[in-house]
Coordinates of C-alpha atoms and ligand atoms in Angstrom, one line a residue:
X618 CA -0.8 91.4 262.7
X619 CA -2.1 93.1 265.5
X620 CA -5.1 91.9 266.3
X621 CA -7.8 94.9 267.2
X622 CA -9.4 95.2 270.7
X623 CA -12.5 93.5 271.4
X624 CA -15.2 96.1 271.6
X625 CA -18.1 95.5 274.1
X626 CA -20.2 95.4 271.5
X627 CA -20.3 94.2 267.1
X628 CA -22.7 96.8 266.2
X629 CA -21.4 99.5 267.2
X630 CA -19.7 100.3 264.1
X631 CA -19.1 102.6 261.5
X632 CA -16.9 105.8 262.9
X633 CA -18.2 108.8 262.2
X634 CA -15.7 109.2 259.3
X635 CA -17.5 105.3 258.4
X636 CA -14.6 103.5 259.5
X637 CA -15.1 99.8 261.3
X638 CA -11.6 99.9 262.9
X639 CA -9.2 100.6 260.0
X640 CA -11.4 99.9 257.3
X641 CA -14.4 101.4 255.5
X642 CA -13.6 105.7 255.5
X643 CA -14.8 108.0 251.9
X644 CA -11.2 107.1 249.6
X645 CA -13.1 109.6 246.3
X646 CA -12.5 112.5 245.2
X647 CA -12.5 116.0 246.1
X648 CA -15.5 117.1 243.6
X649 CA -17.5 113.7 244.7
X650 CA -17.4 114.3 248.6
X651 CA -20.4 117.2 249.2
X652 CA -23.1 114.3 247.2
X653 CA -21.3 112.1 249.3
X654 CA -21.9 114.5 252.9
X655 CA -25.8 115.3 251.5
X656 CA -26.3 111.4 250.9
X657 CA -24.8 110.9 254.2
X658 CA -26.8 114.0 256.3
X659 CA -30.2 112.8 254.2
X660 CA -29.7 108.9 255.1
X661 CA -28.9 109.9 259.2
X662 CA -32.7 112.4 258.7
X663 CA -34.2 108.9 256.9
X664 CA -32.9 106.1 259.2
X665 CA -34.7 106.3 262.7
X666 CA -38.0 107.6 260.0
X667 CA -40.9 106.1 261.2
X668 CA -42.6 107.0 257.6
X669 CA -39.5 106.3 255.9
X670 CA -39.7 102.4 257.8
X671 CA -43.7 102.5 257.5
X672 CA -43.0 102.8 253.9
X673 CA -40.3 100.5 253.3
X674 CA -42.3 97.6 255.7
X675 CA -45.4 98.1 253.2
X676 CA -44.0 98.0 249.8
X677 CA -41.1 94.7 250.6
X678 CA -44.4 93.1 252.4
X679 CA -46.8 94.1 248.9
X680 CA -44.0 93.7 246.6
X681 CA -40.9 91.9 247.7
X682 CA -43.5 89.2 249.1
X683 CA -41.7 89.3 252.3
X684 CA -40.7 88.2 255.7
X685 CA -39.3 85.3 253.7
X686 CA -40.0 82.5 255.4
X687 CA -37.1 80.2 257.0
X688 CA -37.6 76.4 255.9
X689 CA -36.6 74.2 257.9
X690 CA -34.8 71.9 254.6
X691 CA -35.6 68.3 255.3
X692 CA -34.6 66.8 252.8
X693 CA -30.9 67.5 253.1
X694 CA -31.1 67.7 256.9
X695 CA -32.2 63.9 256.4
X696 CA -29.5 63.2 254.0
X697 CA -26.9 65.2 256.1
X698 CA -28.3 62.4 258.8
X699 CA -27.5 60.0 256.3
X700 CA -23.7 60.7 255.4
X701 CA -23.2 61.6 259.4
X702 CA -24.4 57.5 260.2
X703 CA -22.1 56.0 257.6
X704 CA -18.7 58.0 258.8
X705 CA -19.5 57.1 262.3
X706 CA -20.5 59.8 263.7
X707 CA -24.4 59.1 264.6
X708 CA -24.9 63.5 264.6
X709 CA -25.8 65.6 262.1
X710 CA -27.5 69.3 263.1
X711 CA -30.7 70.8 262.2
X712 CA -30.4 72.8 258.7
X713 CA -32.5 75.8 258.3
X714 CA -32.9 77.9 254.5
X715 CA -33.8 81.7 255.5
X716 CA -35.4 81.8 251.9
X717 CA -34.6 85.6 250.1
X718 CA -35.2 83.3 246.7
X719 CA -38.5 83.7 247.0
X720 CA -38.2 87.1 247.1
X721 CA -39.6 89.4 243.9
X722 CA -36.0 89.3 241.3
X723 CA -35.0 86.1 242.7
X724 CA -32.5 88.0 246.0
X725 CA -31.6 89.7 248.7
X726 CA -30.9 92.4 246.0
X727 CA -34.1 94.0 245.9
X728 CA -34.3 94.9 250.1
X729 CA -31.5 96.9 249.4
X730 CA -33.1 98.2 245.6
X731 CA -36.1 99.6 247.7
X732 CA -34.1 101.1 250.8
X733 CA -32.2 102.9 248.3
X734 CA -35.0 104.7 245.6
X735 CA -37.0 105.8 248.6
X736 CA -33.7 107.4 250.0
X737 CA -33.1 109.3 246.0
X738 CA -37.1 110.2 246.2
X739 CA -36.6 111.5 249.7
X740 CA -33.7 113.2 247.7
X741 CA -35.8 115.0 244.8
X742 CA -33.1 113.2 242.9
X743 CA -34.5 112.5 238.9
X744 CA -32.0 110.1 238.2
X745 CA -30.4 106.5 238.8
X746 CA -27.2 105.0 238.0
X747 CA -26.1 101.6 238.8
X748 CA -23.3 98.8 238.2
X749 CA -23.8 95.6 238.0
X750 CA -21.7 92.7 237.2
X751 CA -23.8 89.4 236.3
X752 CA -26.6 91.7 235.7
X753 CA -28.4 90.6 238.8
X754 CA -27.9 94.6 240.6
X755 CA -28.8 95.5 237.3
X756 CA -32.2 93.8 237.1
X757 CA -33.2 94.4 240.2
X758 CA -32.4 98.2 240.6
X759 CA -34.4 98.9 236.6
X760 CA -36.9 96.7 238.7
X761 CA -37.5 99.9 241.1
X762 CA -36.6 102.3 239.2
X763 CA -39.9 101.9 236.9
X764 CA -42.1 101.3 239.8
X765 CA -41.0 104.8 240.5
X766 CA -40.6 106.1 237.4
X767 CA -36.6 107.0 237.0
X768 CA -35.2 107.1 234.2
X769 CA -32.1 104.7 235.1
X770 CA -29.3 104.0 233.4
X771 CA -27.2 100.7 233.7
X772 CA -23.0 100.5 233.9
X773 CA -22.3 97.0 233.1
X774 CA -18.7 96.2 231.6
X775 CA -18.6 95.3 228.0
X776 CA -17.7 91.6 228.3
X777 CA -20.2 90.9 231.2
X778 CA -22.5 92.0 228.6
X779 CA -21.7 90.2 225.5
X780 CA -22.2 86.1 228.2
X781 CA -25.1 87.7 230.0
X782 CA -27.7 88.3 227.8
X783 CA -30.4 87.7 229.0
X784 CA -30.0 90.0 232.1
X785 CA -29.2 93.1 229.9
X786 CA -32.5 92.0 227.8
X787 CA -34.7 92.6 231.0
X788 CA -33.1 95.3 232.1
X789 CA -33.9 96.7 228.2
X790 CA -37.2 95.6 229.0
X791 CA -38.0 97.4 232.5
X792 CA -36.8 100.2 230.0
X793 CA -33.2 101.3 232.1
X794 CA -30.6 101.8 228.9
X795 CA -28.4 99.9 229.6
X796 CA -24.2 101.3 228.6
X797 CA -21.5 98.3 228.3
X798 CA -18.4 99.4 229.7
X799 CA -14.8 98.7 227.9
X800 CA -12.3 99.9 230.1
X801 CA -10.0 96.7 231.5
X802 CA -11.4 94.4 231.8
X803 CA -14.9 95.0 230.6
X804 CA -16.4 93.5 234.0
X805 CA -17.3 94.1 236.9
X806 CA -14.5 96.6 238.8
X807 CA -14.1 98.4 235.8
X808 CA -18.7 98.6 235.5
X809 CA -18.6 100.3 239.1
X810 CA -15.2 103.0 238.2
X811 CA -18.1 104.3 235.1
X812 CA -21.1 104.8 237.9
X813 CA -19.1 107.0 240.8
X814 CA -17.2 108.5 237.2
X815 CA -21.3 109.2 235.9
X816 CA -22.2 110.9 239.2
X817 CA -19.9 113.2 239.7
X818 CA -20.6 114.7 236.1
X819 CA -24.0 114.7 237.1
X820 CA -24.0 116.0 240.7
X821 CA -27.2 117.7 241.2
X822 CA -30.2 114.9 239.9
X823 CA -28.7 111.0 239.5
X824 CA -28.6 109.4 242.6
X825 CA -25.9 106.4 242.6
X826 CA -28.0 103.2 243.6
X827 CA -25.0 100.7 244.8
X828 CA -25.4 97.2 244.9
X829 CA -23.1 95.7 247.0
X830 CA -22.3 96.6 251.1
X831 CA -19.3 98.4 249.0
X832 CA -18.5 101.6 248.3
X833 CA -17.3 105.2 250.5
X834 CA -19.1 105.4 253.3
X835 CA -22.4 105.7 254.4
X836 CA -23.4 103.1 251.3
X837 CA -21.0 100.2 253.5
X838 CA -24.2 101.8 256.5
X839 CA -26.9 101.6 254.1
X840 CA -27.0 98.9 252.4
X841 CA -25.6 96.3 255.8
X842 CA -28.9 98.2 256.9
X843 CA -31.3 97.3 253.7
X844 CA -30.5 94.2 254.3
X845 CA -30.0 93.7 257.9
X846 CA -33.6 92.3 257.8
X847 CA -32.8 89.0 256.6
X848 CA -31.1 88.6 259.9
X849 CA -33.7 90.1 262.1
X850 CA -36.4 88.2 260.4
X851 CA -34.1 85.2 261.7
X852 CA -33.8 85.1 264.8
X853 CA -37.6 85.9 265.4
X854 CA -37.4 82.8 263.4
X855 CA -36.0 80.8 264.7
X856 CA -36.2 82.0 268.3
X857 CA -40.8 81.6 267.9
X858 CA -39.6 77.4 265.6
X859 CA -37.2 76.2 267.5
X860 CA -37.3 78.5 270.5
X861 CA -33.1 78.9 270.4
X862 CA -30.9 80.9 268.8
X863 CA -28.9 78.1 265.8
X864 CA -25.6 77.2 266.6
X865 CA -24.4 78.2 262.9
X866 CA -25.5 80.7 260.6
X867 CA -23.3 80.5 257.2
X868 CA -23.7 82.9 254.1
X869 CA -21.9 83.2 250.5
X870 CA -20.0 87.0 250.2
X871 CA -19.7 88.7 247.2
X872 CA -19.4 91.9 248.4
X873 CA -21.5 91.3 251.3
X874 CA -24.8 91.9 251.4
X875 CA -26.6 89.6 252.3
X876 CA -23.9 88.2 255.0
X877 CA -23.6 91.3 256.9
X878 CA -27.5 91.7 256.3
X879 CA -27.6 87.7 258.2
X880 CA -24.8 88.4 260.2
X881 CA -24.9 91.5 261.7
X882 CA -28.2 90.8 264.1
X883 CA -26.6 87.8 265.9
X884 CA -23.2 89.6 265.4
X885 CA -23.5 89.7 269.7
X886 CA -24.4 86.7 270.6
X887 CA -21.8 85.1 271.5
X888 CA -22.8 81.5 271.2
X889 CA -23.3 81.8 267.4
X890 CA -20.5 81.0 265.9
X891 CA -21.0 82.7 262.0
X892 CA -19.3 82.3 258.5
X893 CA -19.1 84.0 255.5
X894 CA -17.8 82.1 252.4
X895 CA -15.2 83.2 249.6
X896 CA -15.5 82.0 246.4
X897 CA -12.1 79.8 246.3
X898 CA -13.1 79.7 242.5
X899 CA -10.4 76.7 240.8
X900 CA -8.5 76.8 244.3
X901 CA -6.6 79.7 246.0
X902 CA -2.9 77.9 244.8
X903 CA -3.3 80.0 242.0
X904 CA -5.4 82.6 240.5
X905 CA -8.5 81.8 239.9
X906 CA -10.6 82.2 242.7
X907 CA -12.0 85.5 244.6
X908 CA -11.0 84.6 248.3
X909 CA -9.5 88.2 248.8
X910 CA -9.7 87.4 253.1
X911 CA -7.9 84.7 252.4
X912 CA -5.7 85.2 250.0
X913 CA -6.1 88.9 249.7
X914 CA -4.3 92.3 250.7
X915 CA -5.8 95.7 252.7
X916 CA -5.8 98.2 250.6
X917 CA -8.5 101.0 248.5
X918 CA -10.6 100.9 246.1
X919 CA -14.1 102.2 245.5
X920 CA -13.3 104.6 247.8
X921 CA -13.2 102.7 250.9
X922 CA -9.4 100.3 252.2
X923 CA -10.9 96.1 253.1
X924 CA -9.5 93.5 251.7
X925 CA -8.4 93.5 247.8
X926 CA -6.4 90.7 245.4
X927 CA -4.0 92.6 244.5
X928 CA -0.1 91.6 243.2
X929 CA 2.5 92.4 244.3
X930 CA 2.4 95.7 243.0
X931 CA -0.8 96.4 244.5
X932 CA -2.4 96.1 241.2
X933 CA -6.7 94.8 241.7
X934 CA -6.5 92.3 239.5
X935 CA -9.7 90.2 238.2
X936 CA -11.4 87.4 240.2
X937 CA -13.1 84.2 239.0
X938 CA -16.5 82.1 240.3
X939 CA -18.3 79.7 239.0
X940 CA -20.5 82.3 240.2
X941 CA -20.4 85.7 238.5
X942 CA -22.0 87.1 241.7
X943 CA -19.8 86.1 244.0
X944 CA -16.1 87.6 241.1
X945 CA -15.8 90.7 243.1
X946 CA -12.3 91.4 244.1
X947 CA -13.1 93.6 247.3
X948 CA -15.1 92.8 249.7
X949 CA -17.3 95.3 251.4
X950 CA -15.2 97.0 254.6
X951 CA -17.8 95.9 257.6
X952 CA -16.1 92.3 256.8
X953 CA -12.8 93.2 256.5
X954 CA -13.1 94.2 260.0
X955 CA -15.0 91.3 261.6
X956 CA -12.1 88.9 259.8
X957 CA -9.5 90.8 261.7
X958 CA -11.2 91.1 264.9
X959 CA -12.4 87.5 265.0
X960 CA -15.8 87.4 265.3
X961 CA -16.5 85.9 261.6
X962 CA -15.1 82.9 260.4
X963 CA -14.0 83.7 256.7
X964 CA -13.5 80.0 254.3
X965 CA -13.2 79.6 250.8
X966 CA -15.2 75.9 249.3
X967 CA -14.4 75.4 245.3
X968 CA -16.2 75.6 242.1
X969 CA -16.7 72.1 241.9
X970 CA -18.2 71.8 245.5
X971 CA -20.4 74.8 245.0
X972 CA -21.2 72.4 241.8
X973 CA -21.3 69.7 243.9
X974 CA -23.9 71.4 246.6
X975 CA -26.5 72.6 243.6
X976 CA -26.8 69.3 242.8
X977 CA -27.7 68.0 246.0
X978 CA -29.8 70.1 247.3
X979 CA -32.2 70.4 243.8
X980 CA -32.5 66.4 244.3
X981 CA -32.6 66.3 248.4
X982 CA -34.6 70.0 248.6
X983 CA -36.1 70.4 245.7
X984 CA -34.9 73.8 244.9
X985 CA -32.3 75.6 242.2
X986 CA -31.1 76.8 244.6
X987 CA -28.3 80.2 243.4
X988 CA -24.8 79.1 243.0
X989 CA -23.6 81.9 245.3
X990 CA -25.5 80.5 247.6
X991 CA -25.1 77.5 246.6
X992 CA -21.1 78.0 248.3
X993 CA -22.6 78.8 251.0
X994 CA -25.1 75.2 251.2
X995 CA -21.4 73.6 250.6
X996 CA -20.3 74.2 253.9
X997 CA -23.2 73.4 255.6
X998 CA -23.1 70.2 253.5
X999 CA -18.8 69.9 255.0
X1000 CA -19.6 70.9 258.9
X1001 CA -22.6 69.1 259.9
X1002 CA -22.8 65.7 259.2
X1003 CA -19.4 65.8 262.5
X1004 CA -22.2 68.3 264.8
X1005 CA -24.5 67.1 266.9
X1006 CA -28.4 65.9 266.5
X1007 CA -29.5 69.9 268.8
X1008 CA -27.9 71.4 267.0
X1009 CA -28.8 74.3 264.5
X1010 CA -27.3 75.6 261.4
X1011 CA -28.8 78.6 259.5
X1012 CA -27.8 79.3 256.2
X1013 CA -29.3 82.5 254.5
X1014 CA -30.4 80.7 250.7
X1015 CA -29.1 83.8 248.9
X1016 CA -31.1 83.9 245.1
X1017 CA -32.5 81.3 243.1
X1018 CA -30.5 79.8 240.9
X1019 CA -33.0 79.5 237.2
X1020 CA -30.4 82.7 235.5
X1021 CA -27.7 79.9 236.6
X1022 CA -29.1 77.0 235.4
X1023 CA -27.2 77.4 231.3
X1024 CA -23.8 77.1 233.3
X1025 CA -24.3 74.7 235.3
X1026 CA -25.3 72.8 232.3
X1027 CA -22.3 73.8 230.3
X1028 CA -20.0 72.5 233.3
X1029 CA -21.3 69.4 233.9
X1030 CA -20.8 69.1 230.0
X1031 CA -24.4 69.3 229.2
X1032 CA -26.3 71.4 225.8
X1033 CA -29.6 72.9 226.8
Ligands
PLP1259 C1 -25.4 89.0 244.0 C2 -25.4 87.9 244.6 C3 -24.7 88.0 245.2 C4 -23.6 88.2 245.8 O1 -23.6 89.8 246.7 P1 -23.7 90.1 248.5 O2 -24.1 91.8 248.3 O3 -22.2 89.5 248.4 O4 -24.8 89.3 248.8 C5 -25.3 86.7 246.8 N1 -26.1 85.5 246.7 C6 -27.4 86.4 245.2 C7 -28.5 85.0 245.0 C8 -27.2 87.5 244.6 O5 -27.8 87.1 243.2

């Protein structure tokens, strides 16, 4: 494969067509095009508007609880130094957690939802639609819709509705209508198709609040920009706390929004190694994983070209992960471009490894991480013992793990 030329900056994309190299774009039905262009026009108006920024900052501060802390994970660091000594390495980098788990609704998803609900308000929209897999983005969308008084419809695969009943109930409490989608396998991919269909038929009044840095342009860009608050804060915080940049930063990649949010402000700091973690599930040999960048191929889904899990006929496959937030069969297009350009490494972590890191973090830090975030921690557990003591690693703790305790109990053969 031809590697794209190394650009002067990795932070300038996408181009006017919404392309990151050969990835991204807007592969949508003609009927959707006017909506996409209208969204793009409004986005271009607000993205540098000081009033819009001030309103978002105020909500982020007083409603969501930002800035999130950059926490020195002393317990995990000590543990990994012991592992390093036991192996005769005598090292072990300092590990920091970026605490997105402390945000209102328990993850980074609120950053994106607050930004997009303000955009919807600016556009004069009257109704919010969203897709959700495990229900985390559905809950965050229903939350901001409640806060701003919008009716909200959340499309959710029927299979997911059945297995995520607490989140379905939360959305209902928040006043949202949850519409089960029976098409396909009744999972996230199908819910997203249905949301796009709703959007086309309710052109005038509806805003589609997409949940990750994927979909047609300008969504990957605007979701990235709303989530970049993570990396902007982390970069300033580590400079203040350690007086220098980190050596390595790590985040889990589902659709890729928390990861691109952490990564983007560091992309031009060439000394910083950047690692995205994909769901390796039960291993990359079979089909029970969600490692689209390590075991997929480029194709078009949900309006953009990107790496996807697909069979030999180009049919999109349903992935598997212990973590519901990571089992999207694609990835945001900017990650595909960062992969091919070599700026970011994408590495799979298995279900078992994530489960192990989940338990370890809970015991040595007193923090129950989301299973998604546990994938990122699991990679730190692998690489930190071989690093030097004066090196620094930042792991994005994208969310808290309260939502995952049933899954974990199940995996450990226990009943709650
Ligand atoms: C949804 C979710 C993810 C995965 O989504 P991205 O768009 O890849 O960030 C990761 N962590 C948590 C806690 C989530 O809720």
